PDB file of C-alpha atoms in Angstrom:
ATOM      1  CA  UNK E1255     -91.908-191.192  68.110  1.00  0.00           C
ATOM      2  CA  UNK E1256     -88.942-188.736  68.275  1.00  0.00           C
ATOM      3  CA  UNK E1257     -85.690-190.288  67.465  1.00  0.00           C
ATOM      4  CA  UNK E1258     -83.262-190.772  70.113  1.00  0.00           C
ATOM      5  CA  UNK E1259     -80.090-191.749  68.069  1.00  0.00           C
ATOM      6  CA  UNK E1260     -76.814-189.536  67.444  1.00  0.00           C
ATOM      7  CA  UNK E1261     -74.683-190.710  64.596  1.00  0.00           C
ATOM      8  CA  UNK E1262     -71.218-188.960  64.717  1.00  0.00           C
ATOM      9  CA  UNK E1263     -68.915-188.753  62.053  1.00  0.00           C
ATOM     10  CA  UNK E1264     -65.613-187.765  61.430  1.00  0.00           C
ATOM     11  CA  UNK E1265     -65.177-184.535  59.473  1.00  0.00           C
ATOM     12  CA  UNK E1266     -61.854-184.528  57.059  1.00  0.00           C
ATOM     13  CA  UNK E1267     -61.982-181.079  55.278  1.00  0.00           C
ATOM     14  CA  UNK E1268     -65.306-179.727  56.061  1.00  0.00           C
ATOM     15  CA  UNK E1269     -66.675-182.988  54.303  1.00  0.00           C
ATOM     16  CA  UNK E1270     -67.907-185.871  56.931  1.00  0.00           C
ATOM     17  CA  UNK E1271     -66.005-188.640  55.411  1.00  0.00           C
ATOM     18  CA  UNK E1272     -66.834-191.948  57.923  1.00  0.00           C
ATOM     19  CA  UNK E1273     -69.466-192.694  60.713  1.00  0.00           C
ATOM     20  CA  UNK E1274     -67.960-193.332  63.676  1.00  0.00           C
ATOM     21  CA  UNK E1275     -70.593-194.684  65.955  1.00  0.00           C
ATOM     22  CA  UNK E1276     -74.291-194.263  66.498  1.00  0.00           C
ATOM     23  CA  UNK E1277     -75.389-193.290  70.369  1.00  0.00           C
ATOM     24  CA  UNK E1278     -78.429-193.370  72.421  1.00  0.00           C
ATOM     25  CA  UNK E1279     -79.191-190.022  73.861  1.00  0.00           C
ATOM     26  CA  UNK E1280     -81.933-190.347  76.391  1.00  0.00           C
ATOM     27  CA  UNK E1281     -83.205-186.849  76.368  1.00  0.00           C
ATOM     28  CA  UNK E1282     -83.317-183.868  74.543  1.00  0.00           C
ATOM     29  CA  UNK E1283     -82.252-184.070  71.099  1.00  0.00           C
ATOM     30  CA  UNK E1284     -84.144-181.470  70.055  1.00  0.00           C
ATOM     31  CA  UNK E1285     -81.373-179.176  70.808  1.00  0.00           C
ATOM     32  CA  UNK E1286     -78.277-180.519  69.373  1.00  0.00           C
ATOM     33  CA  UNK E1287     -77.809-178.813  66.230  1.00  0.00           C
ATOM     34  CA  UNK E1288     -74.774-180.524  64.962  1.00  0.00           C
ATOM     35  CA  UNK E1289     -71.964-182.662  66.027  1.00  0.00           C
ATOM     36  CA  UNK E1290     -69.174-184.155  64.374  1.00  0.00           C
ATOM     37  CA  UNK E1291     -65.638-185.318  65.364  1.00  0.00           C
ATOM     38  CA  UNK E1292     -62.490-183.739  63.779  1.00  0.00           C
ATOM     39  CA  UNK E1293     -58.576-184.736  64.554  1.00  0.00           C
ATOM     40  CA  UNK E1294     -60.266-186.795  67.810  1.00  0.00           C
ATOM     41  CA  UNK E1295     -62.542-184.073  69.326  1.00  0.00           C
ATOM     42  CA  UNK E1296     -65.717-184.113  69.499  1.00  0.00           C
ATOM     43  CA  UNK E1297     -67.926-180.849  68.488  1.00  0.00           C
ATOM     44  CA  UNK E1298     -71.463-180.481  70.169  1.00  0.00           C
ATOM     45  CA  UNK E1299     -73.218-177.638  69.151  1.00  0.00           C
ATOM     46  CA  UNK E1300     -76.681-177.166  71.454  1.00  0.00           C
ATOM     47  CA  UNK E1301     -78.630-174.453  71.176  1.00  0.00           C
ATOM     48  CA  UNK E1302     -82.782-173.901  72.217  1.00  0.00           C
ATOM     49  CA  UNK E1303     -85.481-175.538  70.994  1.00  0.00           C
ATOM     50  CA  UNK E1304     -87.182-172.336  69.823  1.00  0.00           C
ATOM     51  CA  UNK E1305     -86.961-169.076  68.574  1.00  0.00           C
ATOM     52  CA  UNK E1306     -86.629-166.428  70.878  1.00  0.00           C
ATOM     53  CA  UNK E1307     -86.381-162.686  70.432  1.00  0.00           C
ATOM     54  CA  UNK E1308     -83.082-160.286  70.674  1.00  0.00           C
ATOM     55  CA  UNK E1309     -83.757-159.613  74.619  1.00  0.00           C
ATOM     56  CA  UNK E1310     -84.189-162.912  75.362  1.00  0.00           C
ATOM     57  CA  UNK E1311     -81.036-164.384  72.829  1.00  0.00           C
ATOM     58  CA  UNK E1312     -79.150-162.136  75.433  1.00  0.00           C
ATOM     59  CA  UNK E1313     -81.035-162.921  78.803  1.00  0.00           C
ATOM     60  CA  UNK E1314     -80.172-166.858  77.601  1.00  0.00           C
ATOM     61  CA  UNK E1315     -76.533-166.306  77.766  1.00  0.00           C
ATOM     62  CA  UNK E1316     -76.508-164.233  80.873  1.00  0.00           C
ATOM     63  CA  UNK E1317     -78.338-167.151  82.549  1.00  0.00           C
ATOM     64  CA  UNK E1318     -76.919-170.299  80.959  1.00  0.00           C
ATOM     65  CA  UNK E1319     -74.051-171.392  83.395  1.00  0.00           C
ATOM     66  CA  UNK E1320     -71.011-172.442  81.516  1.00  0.00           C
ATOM     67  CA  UNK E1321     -69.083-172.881  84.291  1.00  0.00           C
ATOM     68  CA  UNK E1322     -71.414-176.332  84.593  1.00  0.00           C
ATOM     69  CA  UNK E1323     -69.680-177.700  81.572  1.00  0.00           C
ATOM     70  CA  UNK E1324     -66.245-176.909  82.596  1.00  0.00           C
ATOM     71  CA  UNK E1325     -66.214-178.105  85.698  1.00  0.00           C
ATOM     72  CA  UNK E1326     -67.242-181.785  84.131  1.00  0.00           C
ATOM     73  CA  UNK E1327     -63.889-181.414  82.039  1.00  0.00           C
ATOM     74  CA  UNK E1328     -65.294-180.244  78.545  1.00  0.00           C
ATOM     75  CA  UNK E1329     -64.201-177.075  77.086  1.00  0.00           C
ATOM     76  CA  UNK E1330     -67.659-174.820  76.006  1.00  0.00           C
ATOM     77  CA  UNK E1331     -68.162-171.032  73.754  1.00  0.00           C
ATOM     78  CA  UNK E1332     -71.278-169.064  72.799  1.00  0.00           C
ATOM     79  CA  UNK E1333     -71.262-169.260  69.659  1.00  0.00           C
ATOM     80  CA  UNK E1334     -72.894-166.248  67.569  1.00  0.00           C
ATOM     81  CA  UNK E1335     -76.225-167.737  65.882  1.00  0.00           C
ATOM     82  CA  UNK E1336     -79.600-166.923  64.907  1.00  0.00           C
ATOM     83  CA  UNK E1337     -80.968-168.664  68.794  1.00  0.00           C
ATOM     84  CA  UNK E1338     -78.239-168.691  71.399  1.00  0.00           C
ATOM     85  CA  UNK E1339     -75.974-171.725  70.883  1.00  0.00           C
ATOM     86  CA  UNK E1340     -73.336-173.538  72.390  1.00  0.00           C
ATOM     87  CA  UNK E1341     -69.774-174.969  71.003  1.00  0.00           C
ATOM     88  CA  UNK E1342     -68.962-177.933  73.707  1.00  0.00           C
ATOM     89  CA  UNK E1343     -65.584-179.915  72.646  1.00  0.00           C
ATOM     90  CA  UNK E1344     -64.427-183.023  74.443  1.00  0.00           C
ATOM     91  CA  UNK E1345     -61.706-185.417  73.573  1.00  0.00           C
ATOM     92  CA  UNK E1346     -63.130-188.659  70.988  1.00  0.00           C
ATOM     93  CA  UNK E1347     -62.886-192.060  72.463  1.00  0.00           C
ATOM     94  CA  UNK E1348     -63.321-195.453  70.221  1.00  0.00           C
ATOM     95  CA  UNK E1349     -65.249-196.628  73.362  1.00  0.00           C
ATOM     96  CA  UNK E1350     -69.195-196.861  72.958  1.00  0.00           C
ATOM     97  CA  UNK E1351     -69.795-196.681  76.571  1.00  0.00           C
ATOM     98  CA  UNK E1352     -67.430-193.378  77.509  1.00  0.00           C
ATOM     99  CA  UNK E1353     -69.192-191.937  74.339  1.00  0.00           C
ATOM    100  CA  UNK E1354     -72.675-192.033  75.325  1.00  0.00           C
ATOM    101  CA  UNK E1355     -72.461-191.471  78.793  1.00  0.00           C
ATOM    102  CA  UNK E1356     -70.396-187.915  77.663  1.00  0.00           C
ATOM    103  CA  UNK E1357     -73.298-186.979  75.526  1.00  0.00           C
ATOM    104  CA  UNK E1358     -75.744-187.957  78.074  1.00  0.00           C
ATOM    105  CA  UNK E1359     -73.977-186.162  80.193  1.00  0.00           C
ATOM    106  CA  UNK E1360     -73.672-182.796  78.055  1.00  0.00           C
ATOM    107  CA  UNK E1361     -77.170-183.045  76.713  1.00  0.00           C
ATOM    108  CA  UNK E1362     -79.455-183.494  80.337  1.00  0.00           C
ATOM    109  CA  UNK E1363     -77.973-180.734  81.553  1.00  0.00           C
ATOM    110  CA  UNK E1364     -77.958-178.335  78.991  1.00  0.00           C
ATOM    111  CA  UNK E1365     -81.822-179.552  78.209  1.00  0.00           C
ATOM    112  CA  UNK E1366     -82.211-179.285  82.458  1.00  0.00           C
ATOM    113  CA  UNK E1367     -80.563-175.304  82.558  1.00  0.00           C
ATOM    114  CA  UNK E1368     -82.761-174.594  79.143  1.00  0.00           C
ATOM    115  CA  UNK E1369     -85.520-175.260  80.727  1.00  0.00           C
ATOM    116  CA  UNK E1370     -84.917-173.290  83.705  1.00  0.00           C
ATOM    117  CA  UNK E1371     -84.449-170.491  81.970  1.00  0.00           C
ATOM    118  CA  UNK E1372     -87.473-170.507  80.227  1.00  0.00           C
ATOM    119  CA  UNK E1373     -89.336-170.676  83.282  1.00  0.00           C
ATOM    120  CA  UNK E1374     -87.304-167.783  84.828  1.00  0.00           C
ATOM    121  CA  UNK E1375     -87.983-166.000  81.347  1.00  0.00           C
ATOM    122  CA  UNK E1376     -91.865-167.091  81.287  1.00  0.00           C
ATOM    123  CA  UNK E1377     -90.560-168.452  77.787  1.00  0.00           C
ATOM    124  CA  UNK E1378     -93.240-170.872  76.892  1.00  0.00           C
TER     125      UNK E1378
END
């Protein structure tokens, strides 16, 4: 069974120093690669859920929309890794509910345009 919990914790000093909450995410996981909350924002980094090769890294970004992200408030970068990955930053709420709902939110959608692309790419 593939674990469907997110602990966050806050990060003092590149060290994470205190769990702030543990959240349900419904779907995909798989392609958070770390997250972590520092001075009250909240860092999600997503990337794929596979390796892919240089022409595709690129293709990825070309098709991922970003715009997606921004328009639901949060503030998103590429961010230069080995697989294409995504920096999405949000303000921290003490509120369980908000909390989950944002990385529900974040993580459907990027799993949903992921997946797209693969298919576009024939990525399998």
């Amino acid at each position: 069974m593939e674990g469907r919990a997110l602990v966050l914790y806050k990060r003092e000093n590149n060290i994470l120093a205190e769990e702030l909450g543990s959240y349900e995410v419904e779907t995909g996981l798989q392609f958070i690669t770390k997250a972590y909350v520092e001075n009250d924002i909240c860092y999600i980094y997503l990337s794929t859920d596979r390796d892919v090769t240089d022409e595709q890294y690129n293709e990825i970004f070309d098709l991922y929309d970003m715009e997606l992200f921004e328009n639901f408030g949060f503030e998103i970068k590429e961010v230069e890794e080995y697989n294409p990955t995504w920096l999405i930053k949000f303000e921290f709420k003490d509120d369980y509910d908000y909390m989950e709902d944002k990385l529900n939110l974040i993580v459907s959608h990027h799993e949903m345009q992921i997946n797209e692309i693969y298919k576009k790419l024939g990525i399998e």
